Amino acid sequence: MSSFQGQMAEYPNISIDRFDRENLRARAYFLSHCHKDHMKGLRAPALKRRLECSLKVYLYCSPVTKELLLTSPKYRFWEKRIISIEIETPTQISLVDEASGEKEEIVVTLLPAGHCPGSVMFLFQGDNGTVLYTGDFRLAKGEAARMEFLHCGGRVKDIQSVYLDTTFCDPKFYQIPSRGECLSGILELVRSWITRSPYHVVWLNCKAAYGYEYLFTHLSEEFGLQVHVDKLDMFRNMPDILNHLTTDRNTQIHACRHPKAEEYFQWNKLPCGITSKNRIPLHTISIKPSTMWFGERTRKTNVIVRTGESSYRACFSFHSSYSEITDFLSYICPVNAHPNVIPVGTTVDKVTEILKPLCRSSQSTEPKYKPLGKLKRARTTHLDSEEEEEDDLFDDPLPVPLRHKVPNQQTLHPKVFPMTAVSQNQPEKLGQSTGCIKAESMKTSLWANFIDCEESNSESEEELQIPASFQGDPSPLTHHQQKADAEVPQWDVFFKRNDNTTDDGLENFPSSTGGSQSPQLSSDSDGESTHISSQNSSQSTHISEQGSQGWDSQSDTILLSSQERNSGDMTSLNKGGYRPKIKENLPASQTEKNILFPKNTYSEDVNVVSNVGEPTTVNSGKHIPQERKLLTLSTNADSQSSSDFEIPATPEAELPQQEHLQYLYEKLATGNDIVLEKRKSSLLDI
DNA sequence: GCGATCAGTT
DNA sequence: CACAACTGATCGC
């Protein structure tokens, strides 16, 4: 639960995810995602009054978050005051003090956070340095390395501070099975049940919160059955989700809710009230998504646990595990890291102690071996930085580690272009900090071969998790699939499978051995298939022997372990979640994009948004021509693989053109700052 | 009556 | 053992 108070030290004029108290004075608001604990004060009378008085104050968020927020009548009053910003589109915002007229320029870039639909991280760049507010996030290991806008010239940007989701920032949450492992486990449990008869149904006991949608869509896709939910109007403009949901109770997969749902379930009644179909009673199991976690040395990671005759828990996490957090932070390597979450039972100091060693001042000049994990990064001397001027306390002369995870020909990203188009209304300083590539970093970007070695024994657990049947048979399918997926603005582009296995290895579940109506699933990573019936005490022992942690064990029958299930390592490159497709479900291919909107009017580099009410900057969409609306449906063409062991090509990367190289070399030679940004259509609103 | 806060539940 | 919401009690405007 976020305890972030809304303001960042570097940019106190903006407020993020908090809208009460001090935040009532903010010049601009940002919402990372639509969960209640990040919306405190967002519909309070005090803020409502502020909006009425301060007409230049806007709320910025992803298009999906805007859509979800405005679906609720309670937040409808925001309608004219929300500006949605496309993912990975640097956008300039003027922060104007309405009393004094004082103005501050800031550039924000939204990065996909993988937490729930529409969830993003905010990367701010301005006179006080580059800061990253992560909101809540779930990113697999290595994903930071694949985020283009965290980089510049082939290395990680110089980040002053990170405001970090520390929900599971404790070694006891060392590992949480990947999204793909969890999904596969659930898929197979569901399959083993609903294939028995049309009267076998599952109830997904999900909380009332966004974040389960990718589960629903994958289940729906897999079985050709829509998932029954109470409400779906919030997805009315997101066909990739909507198509997998229904309010028709006549389906075998339910995610409906009711205050007395648990009680209903005891009586074989679904939350929506039905108990039978065609007068034939239904057989129901419940699956409760819950976070399960495992220690550093835990090998077995069971993603499904039977908790009763017809009840299961399935591993599911909205947040990154400890190892994912530390991987992320050590990769970013900011000067400061501030925890956004202080879980109960711990303190700010304790969390800060964990974060500190991963920050810059703790890094030494020399490459060093880490006790765990692999060395993916090169380190070299940091030569200068525009952005490290402000705080004496943090004016750390120590070197900045370099991050070379992308192959070197991609370090000069062909998609980045000089930010000339905005230079006229862009303060020099800002342009520098935003654009990012500077002479010194160019030097390092040309640095040829980066270190990418792996410690021999660490993370071998991951290998061990690969089922024997999969080993030595890496399916080449995945890359093709990804390619294909990337062409179309499909829903699963945002939460997609990305490893090289398929579900095929999971299809042979033993079916019922009789007696219990519940599915009998195989356990045991050694391959000795064990049929588990409920309340098997030896299995409970088995759990403690494994040193597993992370679930309560009213009755702990292990059902599926990730070793077996290693099928899809699903990545949450949700690119800000799902992109809503407004009004029509029109595909926007790359070609269409170019035809419809060949060149951005504002800038091909940074979108300029203003809160001073200039009509051109952004906004409510009513002036935006249909073509542009189409573009908001634009594909996430850069979905990518997320294997923990390979760093795939940067999305949309091409070999640099000679002219670009020439430009860079010239700048390098003259010592001028080189400011690069990705060419991108500016579509700020829907 | 509404909202904020807290404790308890799921 | 967590999360994110919900419920109900209490207090204050």
Short mmCIF file of C-alpha atoms in Angstrom, two decimals, chain A residues 306 513 519-524 530-536 539 557-560:
data_model
loop_
_atom_site.label_atom_id
_atom_site.label_comp_id
_atom_site.label_asym_id
_atom_site.label_seq_id
_atom_site.Cartn_x
_atom_site.Cartn_y
_atom_site.Cartn_z
CA ARG A 306 -5.17 -26.74 -2.91
CA THR A 513 -8.64 -40.83 -10.08
CA PRO A 519 -9.05 -32.16 -10.21
CA GLN A 520 -6.14 -34.32 -9.35
CA LEU A 521 -3.05 -32.67 -10.47
CA SER A 522 0.38 -33.86 -10.71
CA SER A 523 3.04 -32.57 -8.46
CA ASP A 524 6.65 -33.29 -7.82
CA THR A 530 2.04 -37.91 -7.59
CA HIS A 531 -1.64 -37.85 -7.56
CA ILE A 532 -2.71 -35.56 -4.91
CA SER A 533 -5.94 -35.82 -3.18
CA SER A 534 -7.07 -33.21 -0.82
CA GLN A 535 -5.70 -32.93 2.67
CA ASN A 536 -2.69 -34.98 1.98
CA GLN A 539 2.30 -32.97 0.95
CA THR A 557 -1.61 -29.66 -1.11
CA ILE A 558 0.89 -28.73 -3.68
CA LEU A 559 -0.55 -28.99 -7.04
CA LEU A 560 1.61 -27.50 -9.60
#
